[in-house]
Tab-separated table of C-alpha atoms in Angstrom:
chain	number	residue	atom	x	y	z
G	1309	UNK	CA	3.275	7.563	-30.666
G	1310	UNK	CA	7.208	7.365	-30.341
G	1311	UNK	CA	8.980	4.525	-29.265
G	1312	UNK	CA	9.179	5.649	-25.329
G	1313	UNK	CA	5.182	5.898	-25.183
G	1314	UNK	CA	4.861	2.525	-27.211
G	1315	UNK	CA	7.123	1.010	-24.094
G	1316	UNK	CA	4.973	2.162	-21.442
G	1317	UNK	CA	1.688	0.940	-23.291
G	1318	UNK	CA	3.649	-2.828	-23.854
G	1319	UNK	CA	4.790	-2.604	-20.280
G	1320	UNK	CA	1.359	-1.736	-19.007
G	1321	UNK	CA	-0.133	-4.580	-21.244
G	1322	UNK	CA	1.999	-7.105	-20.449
G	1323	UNK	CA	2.026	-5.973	-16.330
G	1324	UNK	CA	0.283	-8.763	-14.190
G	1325	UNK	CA	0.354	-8.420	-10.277
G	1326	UNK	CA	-2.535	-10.208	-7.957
G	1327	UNK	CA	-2.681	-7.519	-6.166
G	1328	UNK	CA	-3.856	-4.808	-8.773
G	1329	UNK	CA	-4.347	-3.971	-12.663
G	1330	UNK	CA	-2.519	-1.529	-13.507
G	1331	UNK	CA	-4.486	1.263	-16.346
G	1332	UNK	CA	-3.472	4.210	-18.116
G	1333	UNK	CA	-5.570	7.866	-17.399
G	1334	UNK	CA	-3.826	9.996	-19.365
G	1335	UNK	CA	-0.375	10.572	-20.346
G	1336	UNK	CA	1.681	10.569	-17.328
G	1337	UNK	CA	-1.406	9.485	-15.153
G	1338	UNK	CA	-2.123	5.513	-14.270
G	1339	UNK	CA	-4.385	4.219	-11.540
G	1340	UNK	CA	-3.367	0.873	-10.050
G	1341	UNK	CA	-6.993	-0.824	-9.246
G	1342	UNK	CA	-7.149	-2.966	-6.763
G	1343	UNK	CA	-8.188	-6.795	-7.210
G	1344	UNK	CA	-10.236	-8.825	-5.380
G	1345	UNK	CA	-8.354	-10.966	-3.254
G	1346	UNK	CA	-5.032	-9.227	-2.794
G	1347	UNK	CA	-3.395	-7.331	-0.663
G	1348	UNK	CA	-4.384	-4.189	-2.082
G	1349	UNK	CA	-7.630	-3.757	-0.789
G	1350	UNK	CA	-8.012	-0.118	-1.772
G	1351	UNK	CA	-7.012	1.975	-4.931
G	1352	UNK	CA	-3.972	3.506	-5.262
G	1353	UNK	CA	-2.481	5.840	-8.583
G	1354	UNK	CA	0.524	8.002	-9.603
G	1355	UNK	CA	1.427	10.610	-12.026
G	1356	UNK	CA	4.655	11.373	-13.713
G	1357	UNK	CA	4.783	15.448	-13.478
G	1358	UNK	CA	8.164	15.395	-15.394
G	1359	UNK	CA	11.233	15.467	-12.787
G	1360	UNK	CA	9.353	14.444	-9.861
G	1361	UNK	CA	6.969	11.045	-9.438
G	1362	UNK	CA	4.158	11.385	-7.321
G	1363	UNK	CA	2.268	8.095	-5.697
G	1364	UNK	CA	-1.054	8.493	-3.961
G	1365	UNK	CA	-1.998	5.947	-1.870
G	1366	UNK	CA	0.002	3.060	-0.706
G	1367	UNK	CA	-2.413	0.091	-0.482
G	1368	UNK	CA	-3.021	-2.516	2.692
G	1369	UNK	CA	0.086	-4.417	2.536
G	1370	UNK	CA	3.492	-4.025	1.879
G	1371	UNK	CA	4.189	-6.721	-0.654
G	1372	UNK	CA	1.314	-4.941	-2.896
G	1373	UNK	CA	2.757	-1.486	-2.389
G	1374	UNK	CA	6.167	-3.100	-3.149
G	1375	UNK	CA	4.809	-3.983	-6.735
G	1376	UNK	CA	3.449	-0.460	-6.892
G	1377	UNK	CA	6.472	1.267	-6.762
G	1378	UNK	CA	8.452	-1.111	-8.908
G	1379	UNK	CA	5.483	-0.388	-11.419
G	1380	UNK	CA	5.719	3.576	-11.067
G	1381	UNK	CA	9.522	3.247	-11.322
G	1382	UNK	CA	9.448	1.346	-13.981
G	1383	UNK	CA	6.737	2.711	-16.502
G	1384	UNK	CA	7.780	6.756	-15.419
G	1385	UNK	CA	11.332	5.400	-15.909
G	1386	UNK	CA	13.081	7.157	-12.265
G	1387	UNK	CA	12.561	7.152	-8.927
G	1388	UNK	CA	9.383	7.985	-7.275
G	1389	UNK	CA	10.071	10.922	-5.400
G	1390	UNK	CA	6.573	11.514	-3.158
G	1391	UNK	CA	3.566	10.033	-1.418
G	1392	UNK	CA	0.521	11.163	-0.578
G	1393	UNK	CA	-1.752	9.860	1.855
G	1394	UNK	CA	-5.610	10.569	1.543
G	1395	UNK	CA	-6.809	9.120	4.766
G	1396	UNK	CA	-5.518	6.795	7.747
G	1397	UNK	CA	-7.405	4.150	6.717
G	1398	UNK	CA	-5.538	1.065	6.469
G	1399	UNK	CA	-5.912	-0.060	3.016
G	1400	UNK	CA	-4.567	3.475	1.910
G	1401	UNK	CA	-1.723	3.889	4.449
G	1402	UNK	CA	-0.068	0.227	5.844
G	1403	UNK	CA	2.093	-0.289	2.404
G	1404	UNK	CA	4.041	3.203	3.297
G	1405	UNK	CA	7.358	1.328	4.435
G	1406	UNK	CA	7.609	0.421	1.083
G	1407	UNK	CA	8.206	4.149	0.531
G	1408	UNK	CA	10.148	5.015	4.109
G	1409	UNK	CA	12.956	6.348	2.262
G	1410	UNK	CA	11.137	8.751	0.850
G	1411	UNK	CA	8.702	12.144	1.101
G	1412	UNK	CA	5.460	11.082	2.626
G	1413	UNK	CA	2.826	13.888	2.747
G	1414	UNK	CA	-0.716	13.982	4.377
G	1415	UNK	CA	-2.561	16.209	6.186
G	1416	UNK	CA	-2.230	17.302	9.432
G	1417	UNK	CA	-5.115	15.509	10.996
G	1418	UNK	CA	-4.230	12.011	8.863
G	1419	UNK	CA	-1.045	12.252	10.740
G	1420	UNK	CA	-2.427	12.734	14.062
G	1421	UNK	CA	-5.026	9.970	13.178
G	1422	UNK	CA	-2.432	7.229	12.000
G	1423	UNK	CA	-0.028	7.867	15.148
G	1424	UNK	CA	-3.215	7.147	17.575
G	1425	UNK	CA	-5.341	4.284	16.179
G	1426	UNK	CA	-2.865	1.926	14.079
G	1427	UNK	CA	-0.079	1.406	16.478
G	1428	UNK	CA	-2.540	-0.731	19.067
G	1429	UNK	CA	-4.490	-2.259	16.113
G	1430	UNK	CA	-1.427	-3.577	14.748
G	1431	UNK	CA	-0.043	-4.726	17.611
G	1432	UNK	CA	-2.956	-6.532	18.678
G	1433	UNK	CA	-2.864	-8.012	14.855
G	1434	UNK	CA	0.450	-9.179	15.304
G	1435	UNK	CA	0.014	-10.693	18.649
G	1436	UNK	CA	-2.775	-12.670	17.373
G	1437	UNK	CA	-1.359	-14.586	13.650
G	1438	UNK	CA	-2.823	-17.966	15.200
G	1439	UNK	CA	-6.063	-17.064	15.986
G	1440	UNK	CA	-5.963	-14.884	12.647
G	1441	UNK	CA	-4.986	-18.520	11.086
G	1442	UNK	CA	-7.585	-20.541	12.654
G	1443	UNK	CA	-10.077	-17.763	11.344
G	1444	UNK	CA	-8.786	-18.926	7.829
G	1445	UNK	CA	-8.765	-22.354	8.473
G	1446	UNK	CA	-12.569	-22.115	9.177
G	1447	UNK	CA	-13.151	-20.459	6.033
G	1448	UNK	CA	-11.825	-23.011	4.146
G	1449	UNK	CA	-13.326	-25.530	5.507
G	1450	UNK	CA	-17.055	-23.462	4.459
G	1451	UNK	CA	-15.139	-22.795	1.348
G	1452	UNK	CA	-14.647	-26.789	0.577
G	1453	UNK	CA	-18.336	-27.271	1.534
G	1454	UNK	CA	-19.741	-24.160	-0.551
G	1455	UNK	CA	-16.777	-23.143	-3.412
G	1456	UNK	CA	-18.511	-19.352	-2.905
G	1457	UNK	CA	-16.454	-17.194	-4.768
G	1458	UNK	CA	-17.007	-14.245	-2.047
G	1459	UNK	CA	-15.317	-16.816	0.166
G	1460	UNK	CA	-12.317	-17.417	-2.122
G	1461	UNK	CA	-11.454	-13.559	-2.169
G	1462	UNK	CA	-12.142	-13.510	1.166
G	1463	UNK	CA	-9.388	-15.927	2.022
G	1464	UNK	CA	-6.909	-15.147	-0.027
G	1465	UNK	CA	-6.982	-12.003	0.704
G	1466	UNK	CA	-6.526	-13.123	4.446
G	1467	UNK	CA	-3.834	-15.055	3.581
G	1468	UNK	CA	-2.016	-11.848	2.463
G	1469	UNK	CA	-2.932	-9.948	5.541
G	1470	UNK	CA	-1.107	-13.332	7.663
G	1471	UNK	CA	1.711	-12.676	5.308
G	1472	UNK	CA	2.215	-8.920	5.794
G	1473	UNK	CA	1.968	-8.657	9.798
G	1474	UNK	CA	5.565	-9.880	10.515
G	1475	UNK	CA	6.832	-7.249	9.109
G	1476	UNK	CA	4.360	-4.437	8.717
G	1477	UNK	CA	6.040	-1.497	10.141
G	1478	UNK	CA	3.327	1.477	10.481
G	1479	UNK	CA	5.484	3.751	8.518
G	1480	UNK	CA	3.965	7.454	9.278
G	1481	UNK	CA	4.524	10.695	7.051
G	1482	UNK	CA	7.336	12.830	7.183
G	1483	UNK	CA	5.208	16.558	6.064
G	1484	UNK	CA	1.846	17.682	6.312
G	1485	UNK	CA	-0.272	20.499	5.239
G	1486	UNK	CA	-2.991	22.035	6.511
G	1487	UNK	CA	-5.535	22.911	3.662
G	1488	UNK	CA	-3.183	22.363	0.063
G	1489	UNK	CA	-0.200	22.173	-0.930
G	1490	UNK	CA	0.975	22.107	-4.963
G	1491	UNK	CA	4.080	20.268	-6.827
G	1492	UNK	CA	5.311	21.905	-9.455
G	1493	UNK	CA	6.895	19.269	-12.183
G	1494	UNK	CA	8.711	20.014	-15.778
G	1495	UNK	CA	5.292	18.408	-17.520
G	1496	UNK	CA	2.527	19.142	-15.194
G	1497	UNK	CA	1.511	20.384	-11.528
G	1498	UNK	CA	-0.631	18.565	-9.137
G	1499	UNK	CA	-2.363	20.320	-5.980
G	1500	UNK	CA	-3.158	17.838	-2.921
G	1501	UNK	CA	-5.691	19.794	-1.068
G	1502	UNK	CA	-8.198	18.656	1.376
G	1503	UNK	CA	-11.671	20.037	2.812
G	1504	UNK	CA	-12.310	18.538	5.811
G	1505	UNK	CA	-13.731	14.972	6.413
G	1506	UNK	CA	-16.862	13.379	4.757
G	1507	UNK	CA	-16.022	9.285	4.755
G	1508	UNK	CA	-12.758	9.757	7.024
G	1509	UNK	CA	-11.550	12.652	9.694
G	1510	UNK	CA	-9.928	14.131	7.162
G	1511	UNK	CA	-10.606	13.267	3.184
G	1512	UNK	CA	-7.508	14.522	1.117
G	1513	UNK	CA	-7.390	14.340	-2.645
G	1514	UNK	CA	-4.550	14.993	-5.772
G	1515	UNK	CA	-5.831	17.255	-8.768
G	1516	UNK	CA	-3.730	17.293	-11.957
G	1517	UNK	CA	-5.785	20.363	-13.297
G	1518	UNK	CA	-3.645	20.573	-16.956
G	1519	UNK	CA	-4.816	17.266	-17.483
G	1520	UNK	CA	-8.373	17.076	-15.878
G	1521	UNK	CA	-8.113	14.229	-13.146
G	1522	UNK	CA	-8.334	14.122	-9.699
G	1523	UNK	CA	-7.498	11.552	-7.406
G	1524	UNK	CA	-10.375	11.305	-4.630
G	1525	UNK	CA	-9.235	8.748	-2.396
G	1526	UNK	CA	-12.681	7.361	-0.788
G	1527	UNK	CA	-14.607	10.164	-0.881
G	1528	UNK	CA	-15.809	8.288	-4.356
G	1529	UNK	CA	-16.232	4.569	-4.769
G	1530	UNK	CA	-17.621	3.601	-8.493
G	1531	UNK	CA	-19.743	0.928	-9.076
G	1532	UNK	CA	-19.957	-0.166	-5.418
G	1533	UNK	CA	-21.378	1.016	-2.538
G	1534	UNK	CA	-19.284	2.996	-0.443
G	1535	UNK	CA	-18.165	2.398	3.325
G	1536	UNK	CA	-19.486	4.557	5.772
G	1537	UNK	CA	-17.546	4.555	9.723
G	1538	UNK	CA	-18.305	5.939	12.684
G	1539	UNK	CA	-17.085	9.364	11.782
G	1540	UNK	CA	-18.103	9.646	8.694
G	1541	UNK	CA	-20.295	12.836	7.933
G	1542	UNK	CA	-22.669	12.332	5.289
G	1543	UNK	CA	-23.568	15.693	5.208
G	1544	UNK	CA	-20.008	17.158	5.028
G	1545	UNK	CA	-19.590	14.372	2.555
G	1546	UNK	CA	-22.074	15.959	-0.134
G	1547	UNK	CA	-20.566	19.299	0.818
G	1548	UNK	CA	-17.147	18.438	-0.405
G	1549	UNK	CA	-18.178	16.580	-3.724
G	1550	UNK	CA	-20.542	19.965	-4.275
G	1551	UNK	CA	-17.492	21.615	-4.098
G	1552	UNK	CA	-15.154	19.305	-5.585
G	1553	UNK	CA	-17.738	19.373	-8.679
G	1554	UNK	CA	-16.978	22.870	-9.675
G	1555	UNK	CA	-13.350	21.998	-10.604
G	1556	UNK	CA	-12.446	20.944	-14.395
G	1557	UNK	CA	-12.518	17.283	-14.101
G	1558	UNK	CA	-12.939	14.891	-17.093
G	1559	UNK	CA	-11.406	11.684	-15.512
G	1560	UNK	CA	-11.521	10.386	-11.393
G	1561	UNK	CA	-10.045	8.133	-9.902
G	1562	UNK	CA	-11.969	6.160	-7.185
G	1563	UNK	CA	-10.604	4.294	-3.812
G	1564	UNK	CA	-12.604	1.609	-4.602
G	1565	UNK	CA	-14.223	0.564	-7.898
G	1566	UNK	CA	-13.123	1.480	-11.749
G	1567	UNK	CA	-11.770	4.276	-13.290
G	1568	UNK	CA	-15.098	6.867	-13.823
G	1569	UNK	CA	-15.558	10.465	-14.868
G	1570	UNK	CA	-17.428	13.243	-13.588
G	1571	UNK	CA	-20.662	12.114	-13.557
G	1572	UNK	CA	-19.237	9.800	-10.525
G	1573	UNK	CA	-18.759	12.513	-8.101
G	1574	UNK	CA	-22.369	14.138	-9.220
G	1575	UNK	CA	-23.667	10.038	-8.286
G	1576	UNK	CA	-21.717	9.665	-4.818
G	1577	UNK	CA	-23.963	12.964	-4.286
G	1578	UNK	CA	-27.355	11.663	-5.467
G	1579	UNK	CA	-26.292	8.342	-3.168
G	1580	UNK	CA	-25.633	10.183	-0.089
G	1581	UNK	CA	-28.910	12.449	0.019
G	1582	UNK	CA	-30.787	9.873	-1.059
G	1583	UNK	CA	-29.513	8.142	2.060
G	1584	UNK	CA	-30.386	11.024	4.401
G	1585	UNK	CA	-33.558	11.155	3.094
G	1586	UNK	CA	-34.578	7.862	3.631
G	1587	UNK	CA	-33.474	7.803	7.249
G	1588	UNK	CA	-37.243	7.665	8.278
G	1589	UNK	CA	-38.187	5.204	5.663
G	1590	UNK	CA	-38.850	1.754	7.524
G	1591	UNK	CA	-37.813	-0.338	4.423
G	1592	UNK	CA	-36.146	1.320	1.742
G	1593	UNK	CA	-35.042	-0.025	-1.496
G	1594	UNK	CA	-32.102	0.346	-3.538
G	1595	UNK	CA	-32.660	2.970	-5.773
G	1596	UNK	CA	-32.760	2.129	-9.760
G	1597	UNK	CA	-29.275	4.175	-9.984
G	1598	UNK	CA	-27.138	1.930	-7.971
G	1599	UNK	CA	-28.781	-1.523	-8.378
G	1600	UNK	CA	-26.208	-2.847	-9.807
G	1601	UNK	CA	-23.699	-1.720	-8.194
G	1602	UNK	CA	-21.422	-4.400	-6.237
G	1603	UNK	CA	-22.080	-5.304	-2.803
G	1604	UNK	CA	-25.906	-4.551	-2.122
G	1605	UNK	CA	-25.677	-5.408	1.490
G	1606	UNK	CA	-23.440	-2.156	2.023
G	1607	UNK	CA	-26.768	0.042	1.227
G	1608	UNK	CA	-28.431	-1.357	3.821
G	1609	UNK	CA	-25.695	-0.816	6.537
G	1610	UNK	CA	-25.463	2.283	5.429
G	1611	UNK	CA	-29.211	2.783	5.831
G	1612	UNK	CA	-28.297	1.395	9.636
G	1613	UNK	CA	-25.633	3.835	9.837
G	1614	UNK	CA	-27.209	7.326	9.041
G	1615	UNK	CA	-30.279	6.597	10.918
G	1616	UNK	CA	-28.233	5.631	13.907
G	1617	UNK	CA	-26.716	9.031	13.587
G	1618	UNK	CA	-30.322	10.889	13.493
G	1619	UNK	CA	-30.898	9.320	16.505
G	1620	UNK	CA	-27.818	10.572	18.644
C-alpha cells in the first residue's frame, strides 16, 4: 500500500460525523451510511474515477451533505465535480445546495418530480418550525418517562430537520438523461442509467462495471425492510432487480441499511414476490429470511400496501 492509500485508510479511520460512517468499497469507491439519528436519513456514496469525482446522493439535510462533500474532497484529494440524484425523495435530494455550484444530474422524470412536490412541502415545513418544535417537545417529554431508544433517534433526528429548514433551499439539477448516461474518468467509468420506477417514479442507479459495484439508491435496502409509497410498483420493482441481476456485480450499495453484495438484490426479489403473494393471506408472517431484519412493523405496512393496490 503506498503512502497516499495508507492516508485515505487513516483518514477514513479516524473520520467521525453524526450524521454517517463513512466505509471503503473498493479503491476509489466509499459509501457514506447513514446513522440513526442524523440528518442523513438515507445512504449516500461516491467514487473517485480519476480526474472527475462523482457523488450519488445528497442526504436529507444540508449540514450532513456539507460533511459529505468535505469527506469526498478530502479522501479523493480535489474537487467533486458531479451529482447524481437517484430519486426525489427527500432524504436523497434536500442536501443538493451543498453542491449548487456544481453538475447535478438525474433523470428526466426525478426532475419533473422534485420541481412539483418539494417546493409546497417545504414551504409548508418552514412555515410551521413551532408546531414542528412542540412535536419535539412532546417527545421528550415520552422520552423522559420511557428513555426508548427508538425515541432518542427519533428526536434527534428531528432536531436536525428544525435545524436545516431555515435555510434549506430545494436546490434542483442542472442535466438529465433519459435512459443512461456514462462518465468516462482517467481510472474508471461509471454509467448512471435508470429503468423506470419500482420504489419511486423513477429509480436511477450508478454502476462502476471495472470494479463490480453499483449504487442502487432505494431500489435495495439491506437488513431492513424497505419503504413502499403510493407509487411504488412492486411488480416493476422485481422487474428491474431481474434485470439489474444480470450485470457483473460483486459489491451494492443500499439507500438504506449496510454495505451487501449480490445476493441483496436476488433478496429484495424474494421479499417483493413474497409480498404479492401473500396479498390474500389474512395474517401473514414474516418470513424466516427477513426476521431479523430491522424494523418489523414495515412488513406489515407493506402487507397493507400491496393489498390495497389489488384492490384498486
Amino acid at each position: 500500500m503506498n503512502i497516499f492509500n495508507k492516508g485515505v485508510e487513516r483518514m477514513i479511520d479516524e473520520f467521525n460525523s453524526k450524521h454517517f460512517t463513512l466505509k471503503k468499497v473498493k479503491h476509489g469507491i466509499y459509501a457514506a451510511i447513514a446513522k440513526p439519528g442524523g440528518g442523513a436519513v438515507g445512504n449516500a456514496g461516491f467514487v473517485d474515477l480519476g480526474d472527475q469525482v462523482v457523488v450519488f446522493d445528497t442526504f436529507n439535510t444540508q449540514q450532513a451533505s456539507e460533511a459529505l462533500r468535505d469527506a469526498a474532497e478530502k479522501i479523493t484529494n480535489q474537487r467533486v465535480t458531479c451529482v447524481v440524484n437517484s430519486h426525489y425523495h427527500g432524504d436523497h435530494i434536500r442536501g443538493n445546495q451543498s453542491f449548487k455550484d456544481i453538475q447535478i444530474i438525474s433523470s428526466e422524470t426525478t426532475l419533473e418530480k422534485m420541481k412539483d412536490i418539494h417546493p409546497p412541502r417545504i414551504k409548508k415545513q418552514k412555515a410551521d418550525i413551532d408546531g414542528l418544535t412542540q412535536y419535539i417537545e412532546s417527545l421528550e417529554k415520552q422520552l423522559d418517562e420511557t428513555g426508548e431508544s427508538a425515541l432518542q433517534d427519533q428526536v434527534s433526528f428531528l432536531y436536525e430537520m428544525k435545524r436545516s429548514l431555515p435555510d434549506l433551499e430545494l436546490t434542483l439539477p442542472n442535466e438529465t438523461f433519459i435512459e443512461e448516461k456514462s462518465l468516462q474518468g482517467t481510472k474508471r467509468r461509471a454509467k448512471m442509467f435508470t429503468l423506470g420506477g419500482g420504489h419511486s417514479f423513477c429509480d436511477a442507479m450508478l454502476y462502476i462495471p471495472e470494479e463490480k459495484v453499483i449504487l442502487m439508491g432505494d431500489l435495495v435496502f439491506v437488513h431492513c425492510h424497505p419503504t413502499f409509497f403510493e407509487e411504488s410498483d412492486p411488480k416493476q420493482w422485481v422487474e428491474i432487480l431481474q434485470e439489474v441481476m444480470e450485470l457483473d456485480i460483486e459489491m451494492v450499495i443500499p439507500g438504506h441499511g449496510p454495505i451487501g453484495k449480490k445476493e441483496d438484490i436476488d433478496k429484495m426479489i424474494q421479499y417483493i414476490t413474497h409480498l404479492l403473494s401473500s396479498q390474500h393471506v389474512d395474517t401473514p408472517a414474516i418470513p424466516p429470511l427477513f426476521n431479523d431484519w430491522s424494523s418489523p412493523e414495515v412488513y406489515f405496512q407493506n402487507v397493507k400496501k400491496v393489498k390495497s393496490e389489488e384492490r384498486t
